[in-house]
Tab-separated table of C-alpha atoms and ligand atoms in Angstrom:
chain	number	residue	atom	x	y	z
A	1	MET	CA	0.000	0.000	0.000
A	2	PHE	CA	0.966	3.640	-0.456
A	3	HIS	CA	3.190	2.701	-3.378
A	4	THR	CA	2.407	2.635	-7.067
A	5	SER	CA	4.763	-0.236	-7.853
A	6	HIS	CA	7.162	-2.604	-6.148
A	7	ILE	CA	10.291	-4.612	-6.913
A	8	GLU	CA	10.907	-8.266	-6.060
A	9	ILE	CA	14.420	-9.669	-5.712
A	10	SER	CA	14.772	-13.421	-6.153
A	11	LYS	CA	17.020	-15.109	-3.656
A	12	SER	CA	17.227	-18.393	-5.560
A	13	ALA	CA	18.182	-16.646	-8.807
A	14	TYR	CA	20.871	-14.678	-6.990
A	15	LYS	CA	22.311	-17.833	-5.493
A	16	ASN	CA	22.290	-19.466	-8.902
A	17	ASN	CA	24.264	-16.575	-10.382
A	18	ILE	CA	26.885	-16.608	-7.669
A	19	LYS	CA	27.272	-20.351	-8.063
A	20	TYR	CA	27.691	-19.919	-11.809
A	21	LEU	CA	30.292	-17.181	-11.378
A	22	ARG	CA	32.175	-19.166	-8.740
A	23	LYS	CA	32.407	-22.085	-11.123
A	24	ILE	CA	34.053	-19.800	-13.660
A	25	ILE	CA	36.475	-18.019	-11.342
A	26	GLY	CA	37.453	-21.042	-9.256
A	27	LYS	CA	37.925	-21.477	-5.554
A	28	GLU	CA	41.033	-19.378	-5.146
A	29	THR	CA	39.674	-16.136	-6.537
A	30	ARG	CA	37.782	-13.652	-4.387
A	31	LEU	CA	34.520	-12.344	-5.768
A	32	SER	CA	33.949	-8.672	-5.050
A	33	SER	CA	30.308	-7.746	-5.468
A	34	VAL	CA	29.991	-4.380	-7.221
A	35	ILE	CA	27.089	-2.532	-5.612
A	36	LYS	CA	27.484	0.998	-6.943
A	37	GLY	CA	24.362	2.834	-8.143
A	38	ASN	CA	22.222	1.353	-5.348
A	39	ALA	CA	23.329	-2.124	-6.432
A	40	TYR	CA	22.411	-1.377	-10.064
A	41	GLY	CA	18.962	-0.294	-8.899
A	42	HIS	CA	18.276	-3.527	-7.029
A	43	GLY	CA	18.649	-1.948	-3.583
A	44	ILE	CA	21.937	-1.982	-1.703
A	45	ASP	CA	20.482	-3.278	1.585
A	46	HIS	CA	18.878	-6.359	0.040
A	47	ILE	CA	21.860	-7.162	-2.160
A	48	ILE	CA	24.385	-6.910	0.661
A	49	SER	CA	22.379	-9.304	2.795
A	50	LEU	CA	21.825	-11.780	-0.063
A	51	ALA	CA	25.479	-11.579	-1.054
A	52	GLU	CA	26.777	-12.249	2.432
A	53	GLU	CA	24.365	-15.119	2.747
A	54	ALA	CA	25.849	-16.496	-0.481
A	55	GLY	CA	29.340	-16.284	1.010
A	56	ILE	CA	30.519	-13.034	-0.541
A	57	ASP	CA	32.944	-11.117	1.650
A	58	HIS	CA	33.948	-8.114	-0.419
A	59	PHE	CA	32.019	-5.166	-1.885
A	60	SER	CA	32.947	-2.451	-4.363
A	61	VAL	CA	31.334	0.970	-4.584
A	62	PHE	CA	32.043	4.109	-6.588
A	63	SER	CA	32.164	6.822	-3.926
A	64	ALA	CA	32.678	7.501	-0.245
A	65	ASN	CA	29.033	8.420	-0.071
A	66	GLU	CA	28.061	4.915	-1.216
A	67	ALA	CA	30.647	3.393	1.108
A	68	LEU	CA	29.011	5.175	4.032
A	69	ASP	CA	25.737	3.372	3.296
A	70	ALA	CA	27.398	0.025	2.667
A	71	LEU	CA	29.404	0.253	5.873
A	72	LYS	CA	26.197	0.387	7.920
A	73	LEU	CA	24.775	-2.656	6.176
A	74	LYS	CA	27.649	-5.059	5.687
A	75	SER	CA	29.164	-7.456	8.167
A	76	GLU	CA	32.345	-6.344	9.898
A	77	LEU	CA	34.127	-9.248	8.266
A	78	SER	CA	33.443	-8.091	4.710
A	79	GLY	CA	35.875	-5.857	2.901
A	80	LEU	CA	34.682	-2.652	1.259
A	81	MET	CA	36.434	-0.811	-1.551
A	82	ILE	CA	35.921	2.622	-3.124
A	83	MET	CA	36.803	2.582	-6.831
A	84	GLY	CA	36.149	6.223	-7.668
A	85	LEU	CA	35.362	9.425	-5.828
A	86	LEU	CA	36.969	10.019	-2.462
A	87	ASP	CA	37.548	13.624	-1.461
A	88	TYR	CA	40.551	14.512	0.638
A	89	GLU	CA	38.281	15.257	3.612
A	90	GLU	CA	36.881	11.728	3.396
A	91	ILE	CA	40.209	9.904	3.427
A	92	ALA	CA	40.582	10.000	7.221
A	93	TRP	CA	37.100	8.535	7.559
A	94	ALA	CA	37.970	5.759	5.112
A	95	ILE	CA	41.193	4.873	6.912
A	96	GLN	CA	39.524	4.938	10.343
A	97	ASN	CA	36.819	2.592	9.109
A	98	ARG	CA	39.171	0.204	7.313
A	99	VAL	CA	37.585	1.095	3.987
A	100	GLU	CA	39.895	0.218	1.091
A	101	PHE	CA	40.240	2.626	-1.785
A	102	PHE	CA	41.757	3.052	-5.241
A	103	VAL	CA	44.660	5.425	-5.586
A	104	PHE	CA	45.306	6.565	-9.117
A	105	ASP	CA	47.124	9.865	-8.764
A	106	PRO	CA	49.995	11.225	-6.680
A	107	GLY	CA	47.757	13.709	-4.854
A	108	ARG	CA	45.476	11.125	-3.327
A	109	LEU	CA	48.361	8.815	-2.501
A	110	GLU	CA	50.359	11.480	-0.684
A	111	LYS	CA	47.288	12.684	1.159
A	112	ALA	CA	46.405	9.160	2.224
A	113	ILE	CA	49.906	8.455	3.511
A	114	ASN	CA	50.051	11.735	5.410
A	115	ILE	CA	46.725	11.077	7.065
A	116	ALA	CA	47.680	7.498	7.829
A	117	LYS	CA	50.820	8.793	9.540
A	118	SER	CA	48.956	11.385	11.533
A	119	ILE	CA	46.297	9.020	12.854
A	120	ASN	CA	48.699	6.109	13.117
A	121	LYS	CA	46.564	3.694	11.112
A	122	LYS	CA	47.368	2.049	7.825
A	123	ALA	CA	45.656	3.122	4.627
A	124	ARG	CA	44.337	0.135	2.662
A	125	ILE	CA	45.200	1.018	-0.879
A	126	HIS	CA	44.561	-0.468	-4.283
A	127	ILE	CA	46.896	0.959	-6.879
A	128	GLU	CA	45.105	1.491	-10.151
A	129	VAL	CA	47.318	1.627	-13.204
A	130	GLU	CA	46.577	3.167	-16.589
A	131	THR	CA	46.654	0.439	-19.217
A	132	GLY	CA	44.617	2.094	-21.976
A	133	PHE	CA	41.111	2.746	-20.689
A	134	ASN	CA	42.184	6.357	-20.240
A	135	ARG	CA	40.055	7.293	-17.302
A	136	THR	CA	41.942	6.915	-14.031
A	137	GLY	CA	45.193	5.134	-13.154
A	138	PHE	CA	48.898	5.850	-12.724
A	139	GLU	CA	50.784	6.290	-15.982
A	140	TYR	CA	53.727	3.996	-16.648
A	141	ARG	CA	56.145	6.908	-16.825
A	142	TYR	CA	55.303	7.777	-13.230
A	143	MET	CA	56.432	4.366	-11.943
A	144	PRO	CA	59.912	5.290	-10.655
A	145	LYS	CA	58.442	8.018	-8.446
A	146	LEU	CA	55.566	5.837	-7.336
A	147	ILE	CA	57.827	2.947	-6.359
A	148	ASN	CA	60.122	5.259	-4.529
A	149	PHE	CA	57.291	6.778	-2.559
A	150	LEU	CA	55.783	3.402	-1.716
A	151	LYS	CA	59.129	2.053	-0.519
A	152	LYS	CA	59.681	5.032	1.744
A	153	ASN	CA	56.299	4.730	3.386
A	154	ARG	CA	55.893	0.994	3.780
A	155	GLU	CA	54.634	1.126	7.340
A	156	HIS	CA	51.732	3.453	6.549
A	157	TYR	CA	49.735	1.386	4.111
A	158	THR	CA	48.765	-2.113	3.165
A	159	PHE	CA	49.077	-2.875	-0.540
A	160	GLU	CA	45.647	-4.466	-0.881
A	161	GLY	CA	45.478	-4.550	-4.609
A	162	LEU	CA	46.950	-3.793	-8.002
A	163	CYS	CA	44.228	-3.144	-10.526
A	164	THR	CA	43.022	-1.777	-13.821
A	165	HIS	CA	39.781	-1.599	-15.788
A	166	PHE	CA	39.179	-2.737	-19.378
A	167	ALA	CA	37.736	-0.628	-22.142
A	168	GLY	CA	34.804	-2.738	-23.256
A	169	ALA	CA	35.613	-6.418	-22.796
A	170	GLU	CA	31.967	-7.118	-23.701
A	171	SER	CA	32.555	-6.537	-27.399
A	172	ILE	CA	34.837	-8.436	-29.733
A	173	SER	CA	35.475	-5.178	-31.558
A	174	ASN	CA	37.664	-4.141	-28.621
A	175	PHE	CA	39.664	-7.374	-28.668
A	176	VAL	CA	42.981	-5.825	-29.657
A	177	ARG	CA	42.614	-2.972	-27.216
A	178	VAL	CA	41.808	-5.329	-24.332
A	179	LYS	CA	44.701	-7.657	-25.233
A	180	ASN	CA	47.067	-4.699	-25.182
A	181	GLN	CA	45.699	-3.659	-21.824
A	182	ILE	CA	46.354	-7.111	-20.396
A	183	LYS	CA	49.962	-6.951	-21.630
A	184	MET	CA	50.363	-3.503	-20.167
A	185	PHE	CA	48.985	-4.656	-16.824
A	186	HIS	CA	51.570	-7.428	-16.650
A	187	LYS	CA	54.297	-4.947	-17.467
A	188	PHE	CA	53.232	-2.880	-14.452
A	189	ASN	CA	53.001	-6.012	-12.351
A	190	ARG	CA	56.577	-7.029	-13.199
A	191	TYR	CA	57.819	-3.569	-12.327
A	192	PHE	CA	56.307	-3.805	-8.848
A	193	LYS	CA	57.706	-7.314	-8.441
A	194	ARG	CA	61.225	-6.225	-9.340
A	195	HIS	CA	61.021	-3.782	-6.470
A	196	ASN	CA	59.643	-6.281	-4.008
A	197	LEU	CA	56.245	-4.682	-3.835
A	198	PHE	CA	53.586	-7.379	-3.849
A	199	PRO	CA	49.878	-6.610	-3.849
A	200	LEU	CA	47.693	-8.912	-1.761
A	201	ARG	CA	45.393	-9.273	-4.733
A	202	ARG	CA	45.507	-8.315	-8.363
A	203	HIS	CA	42.143	-7.551	-9.949
A	204	THR	CA	41.313	-6.461	-13.452
A	205	ALA	CA	38.134	-8.242	-14.521
A	206	SER	CA	34.585	-6.906	-14.407
A	207	SER	CA	31.693	-9.145	-15.526
A	208	ALA	CA	32.532	-9.191	-19.220
A	209	ALA	CA	36.215	-9.983	-18.738
A	210	THR	CA	35.385	-12.622	-16.122
A	211	LEU	CA	33.039	-14.327	-18.563
A	212	THR	CA	35.174	-14.101	-21.674
A	213	TYR	CA	38.881	-13.517	-20.896
A	214	SER	CA	39.906	-16.188	-18.427
A	215	GLN	CA	43.454	-14.825	-18.230
A	216	THR	CA	42.092	-11.684	-16.552
A	217	ILE	CA	40.833	-13.675	-13.578
A	218	MET	CA	43.503	-13.200	-10.935
A	219	GLU	CA	43.228	-13.108	-7.133
A	220	MET	CA	40.024	-11.085	-7.260
A	221	VAL	CA	37.336	-10.090	-9.783
A	222	ARG	CA	34.925	-7.147	-9.547
A	223	VAL	CA	31.559	-8.357	-10.735
A	224	GLY	CA	28.569	-6.073	-11.127
A	225	ILE	CA	25.945	-6.755	-13.784
A	226	ALA	CA	26.410	-10.547	-14.002
A	227	GLN	CA	25.557	-11.175	-10.348
A	228	TYR	CA	22.193	-9.509	-11.034
A	229	GLY	CA	21.660	-12.017	-13.789
A	230	PHE	CA	22.351	-9.902	-16.864
A	231	TRP	CA	24.863	-10.565	-19.599
A	232	PRO	CA	27.067	-7.555	-20.278
A	233	SER	CA	26.196	-8.027	-23.968
A	234	PRO	CA	24.653	-10.672	-26.262
A	235	GLU	CA	28.193	-11.523	-27.375
A	236	THR	CA	29.262	-12.558	-23.884
A	237	HIS	CA	26.216	-14.794	-23.609
A	238	MET	CA	26.977	-16.394	-26.958
A	239	TYR	CA	30.605	-16.919	-25.955
A	240	ARG	CA	29.636	-18.844	-22.798
A	241	PHE	CA	26.998	-20.767	-24.618
A	242	ARG	CA	29.363	-21.873	-27.374
A	243	LYS	CA	31.971	-22.829	-24.812
A	244	ASN	CA	29.608	-25.079	-22.933
A	245	PRO	CA	26.057	-25.398	-24.324
A	246	SER	CA	25.080	-27.850	-21.622
A	247	GLU	CA	25.816	-25.515	-18.758
A	248	SER	CA	22.754	-25.708	-16.567
A	249	ASN	CA	22.878	-22.657	-14.399
A	250	PHE	CA	23.329	-19.781	-16.782
A	251	LEU	CA	22.627	-16.347	-15.363
A	252	ARG	CA	19.076	-15.634	-14.219
A	253	ARG	CA	17.538	-12.215	-13.783
A	254	ILE	CA	16.872	-11.556	-10.094
A	255	ILE	CA	14.679	-8.489	-10.406
A	256	SER	CA	10.947	-8.216	-11.108
A	257	TRP	CA	9.029	-4.951	-11.181
A	258	LYS	CA	5.272	-4.931	-10.728
A	259	SER	CA	2.339	-2.571	-10.465
A	260	ARG	CA	-1.468	-2.685	-10.713
A	261	VAL	CA	-4.061	-1.382	-13.133
A	262	MET	CA	-5.439	1.948	-11.885
A	263	VAL	CA	-8.260	2.591	-14.345
A	264	VAL	CA	-9.846	0.732	-17.282
A	265	LYS	CA	-11.972	2.502	-19.847
A	266	GLU	CA	-13.058	2.677	-23.446
A	267	VAL	CA	-12.022	5.232	-26.017
A	268	GLU	CA	-13.993	6.101	-29.140
A	269	PRO	CA	-12.482	5.944	-32.644
A	270	GLY	CA	-10.866	9.217	-33.723
A	271	GLU	CA	-9.699	10.108	-30.212
A	272	PHE	CA	-6.048	10.714	-29.264
A	273	ILE	CA	-4.549	9.127	-26.149
A	274	GLY	CA	-2.883	11.357	-23.560
A	275	TYR	CA	-0.683	14.374	-24.310
A	276	GLY	CA	-0.312	15.446	-27.917
A	277	THR	CA	-1.243	13.389	-30.907
A	278	SER	CA	1.191	10.499	-30.914
A	279	TYR	CA	-1.513	7.818	-30.723
A	280	LEU	CA	-4.839	7.910	-32.510
A	281	ALA	CA	-7.511	5.328	-31.768
A	282	ASN	CA	-8.636	4.180	-35.218
A	283	LYS	CA	-11.387	2.023	-33.746
A	284	LYS	CA	-13.057	1.628	-30.411
A	285	ILE	CA	-10.362	0.516	-27.956
A	286	LYS	CA	-10.073	-0.366	-24.313
A	287	ILE	CA	-7.232	1.202	-22.339
A	288	ALA	CA	-5.750	0.644	-18.917
A	289	VAL	CA	-3.863	3.316	-17.015
A	290	ILE	CA	-0.917	2.186	-14.878
A	291	PRO	CA	0.492	4.433	-12.152
A	292	VAL	CA	4.121	4.209	-13.280
A	293	GLY	CA	5.782	6.913	-15.380
A	294	TYR	CA	9.164	8.446	-16.001
A	295	ALA	CA	9.414	9.783	-12.434
A	296	ASN	CA	9.211	6.128	-11.382
A	297	GLY	CA	11.962	4.923	-13.692
A	298	PHE	CA	9.848	4.001	-16.718
A	299	SER	CA	11.539	6.075	-19.394
A	300	ARG	CA	9.583	8.447	-21.593
A	301	ALA	CA	11.410	6.762	-24.475
A	302	PHE	CA	9.023	3.810	-24.006
A	303	SER	CA	6.124	5.947	-25.308
A	304	ASN	CA	4.333	3.939	-28.015
A	305	THR	CA	7.048	1.264	-27.874
A	306	GLY	CA	7.091	-0.317	-24.404
A	307	ARG	CA	5.319	-3.530	-23.427
A	308	VAL	CA	3.988	-4.811	-20.108
A	309	LEU	CA	2.238	-8.019	-19.056
A	310	ILE	CA	-1.363	-8.149	-17.822
A	311	ARG	CA	-3.348	-11.379	-17.339
A	312	GLY	CA	-0.518	-13.326	-18.929
A	313	ARG	CA	-0.604	-11.313	-22.142
A	314	ARG	CA	1.805	-8.807	-23.608
A	315	VAL	CA	0.160	-5.411	-24.099
A	316	PRO	CA	1.607	-2.300	-25.783
A	317	VAL	CA	2.139	1.119	-24.268
A	318	ILE	CA	0.177	3.666	-26.309
A	319	GLY	CA	0.641	7.429	-26.292
A	320	THR	CA	3.317	9.183	-24.309
A	321	VAL	CA	4.562	8.025	-20.937
A	322	THR	CA	3.864	10.821	-18.462
A	323	MET	CA	5.550	11.666	-15.205
A	324	ASN	CA	3.428	9.248	-13.178
A	325	THR	CA	1.446	7.136	-15.604
A	326	MET	CA	1.528	5.065	-18.742
A	327	THR	CA	-1.435	3.920	-20.805
A	328	VAL	CA	-1.640	0.482	-22.404
A	329	ASN	CA	-3.977	-1.001	-24.985
A	330	VAL	CA	-5.979	-3.826	-23.406
A	331	SER	CA	-8.599	-4.240	-26.123
A	332	ASP	CA	-7.737	-7.944	-26.374
A	333	LEU	CA	-8.247	-8.645	-22.684
A	334	PRO	CA	-11.993	-8.978	-22.118
A	335	ASN	CA	-11.928	-9.309	-18.339
A	336	VAL	CA	-9.229	-6.860	-17.398
A	337	GLU	CA	-10.088	-4.758	-14.374
A	338	LYS	CA	-8.774	-2.257	-11.880
A	339	GLY	CA	-6.319	-3.908	-9.493
A	340	ASP	CA	-4.996	-6.491	-11.974
A	341	GLU	CA	-1.294	-7.219	-11.637
A	342	VAL	CA	0.961	-5.489	-14.173
A	343	VAL	CA	4.446	-6.875	-14.774
A	344	ILE	CA	6.876	-4.301	-16.119
A	345	ILE	CA	9.954	-6.509	-15.719
A	346	GLY	CA	9.612	-10.180	-14.934
A	347	LYS	CA	7.361	-13.148	-15.506
A	348	GLN	CA	3.602	-13.578	-15.610
A	349	ARG	CA	2.181	-16.984	-16.407
A	350	ARG	CA	4.137	-18.130	-19.468
A	351	LEU	CA	5.464	-14.818	-20.666
A	352	SER	CA	8.307	-12.738	-19.446
A	353	ILE	CA	9.730	-9.298	-20.067
A	354	SER	CA	13.433	-8.849	-19.507
A	355	VAL	CA	15.071	-5.519	-19.049
A	356	SER	CA	17.008	-5.972	-22.241
A	357	SER	CA	13.908	-6.601	-24.291
A	358	PHE	CA	12.495	-3.323	-23.271
A	359	CYS	CA	15.909	-1.690	-23.580
A	360	GLU	CA	16.406	-2.608	-27.179
A	361	MET	CA	13.225	-0.745	-27.970
A	362	SER	CA	14.528	2.406	-26.403
A	363	GLU	CA	18.173	1.726	-27.222
A	364	GLN	CA	19.137	1.971	-23.600
A	365	LEU	CA	21.462	-0.442	-21.897
A	366	ASN	CA	20.485	-2.737	-19.053
A	367	TYR	CA	22.836	-0.787	-16.843
A	368	GLN	CA	20.983	2.465	-17.454
A	369	VAL	CA	17.454	1.230	-16.984
A	370	LEU	CA	18.404	-0.528	-13.774
A	371	ALA	CA	20.406	2.331	-12.327
A	372	ARG	CA	17.499	4.679	-12.913
A	373	LEU	CA	15.041	2.664	-10.847
A	374	PRO	CA	14.205	5.064	-8.027
A	375	ALA	CA	15.411	4.120	-4.554
A	376	ASN	CA	11.979	4.786	-3.085
A	377	ILE	CA	10.209	1.915	-4.857
A	378	PRO	CA	9.760	-0.698	-2.126
A	379	ARG	CA	11.842	-3.831	-2.659
A	380	TYR	CA	11.157	-7.278	-1.264
A	381	ILE	CA	13.164	-10.457	-1.279
A	382	VAL	CA	11.211	-13.431	-2.623
A	383	LYS	CA	12.142	-17.080	-2.974
B	1	PLP	C1	31.303	-0.827	-12.568
B	1	PLP	C2	32.662	-1.374	-12.466
B	1	PLP	C3	32.850	-2.759	-12.443
B	1	PLP	C4	31.717	-3.761	-12.645
B	1	PLP	O1	31.332	-3.767	-13.983
B	1	PLP	P1	30.237	-4.838	-14.539
B	1	PLP	O2	30.316	-4.709	-16.001
B	1	PLP	O3	28.918	-4.389	-14.007
B	1	PLP	O4	30.629	-6.146	-14.006
B	1	PLP	C5	34.147	-3.218	-12.252
B	1	PLP	N1	35.177	-2.352	-12.117
B	1	PLP	C6	35.033	-1.019	-12.136
B	1	PLP	C7	36.218	-0.136	-11.978
B	1	PLP	C8	33.763	-0.484	-12.320
B	1	PLP	O5	33.608	0.830	-12.366
């Protein structure tokens, strides 16, 4: 009650995905669950509890702000790592709370070491190196200085990780670029080794690399989208399928998003539906209004293109999606009535709507649709 839609998170599907990923990475490799963007829209609180139940003991977030939330929810035994934004004022907080973080520039590194010295606690650092993604990471030419600095300050940090990020391992078109990045990463790794600096864990692979470049699986992987049951791209799915068609526990979507019919009514031929003139009823039709619009994460781009499930049938969105409603054509559903369940993502009887199937229509990626699901939609864990 009091909500226009809700989200269900499937525990069994989540467990299946973790089992599948563990089979790929092997027993020795740590699985860090990437929970940035409110766990890709799934809800950070539910995902942390499911993940820990499934044996996961490390989480990755983008910012200190996200780490603050995760810290309250996770077990004390689980590690937590910031991969992106960490302001200088937040570094002391991170060190105090044993939060690990990426360092990718001299400024942050020096600041972290100085703070660690002053509060007499070690900074838990992951050194990110620039291998060709060209976002963040230490450049190779900076290595002599970096090594020197690290050697001088050994007692003020723990070298938790050496890491990098690939530029699109989900597409074969980036094959050469990714291969070069892997080579470059090993070059960095050897440099550290020569100077007796050994990271506790090396980690380079996100979901796509984990699924398709086995040589990128090292002591840890950082998996986001795949744990939620989505393939980073159709290519990655095809790759796994070709490799082992009989694999039984492929990834399964864990999220479902549901609402209810608010109003049902008939519209005369010649009438337009909703704002503007994008949909004209050319015969007598029956419409249902659903209280979910773009303010609720259902993009306006789904106007006249989206689909939802009602009474086990797929029905089209007609007219423009408004801030709080969408209208669907239910002319083929004789008994539809107010209160009927509407599935926006998920299964109903024999049919199902995946995020990607409604993404292709709007040319959005899974990542985007998920991340835009508002945090205030209530989320429940189901079997
Ligand atoms: C988001 C992110 C990941 C996870 O990516 P997926 O494709 O969702 O698995 C891993 N590493 C870094 C640095 C990231 O920003």
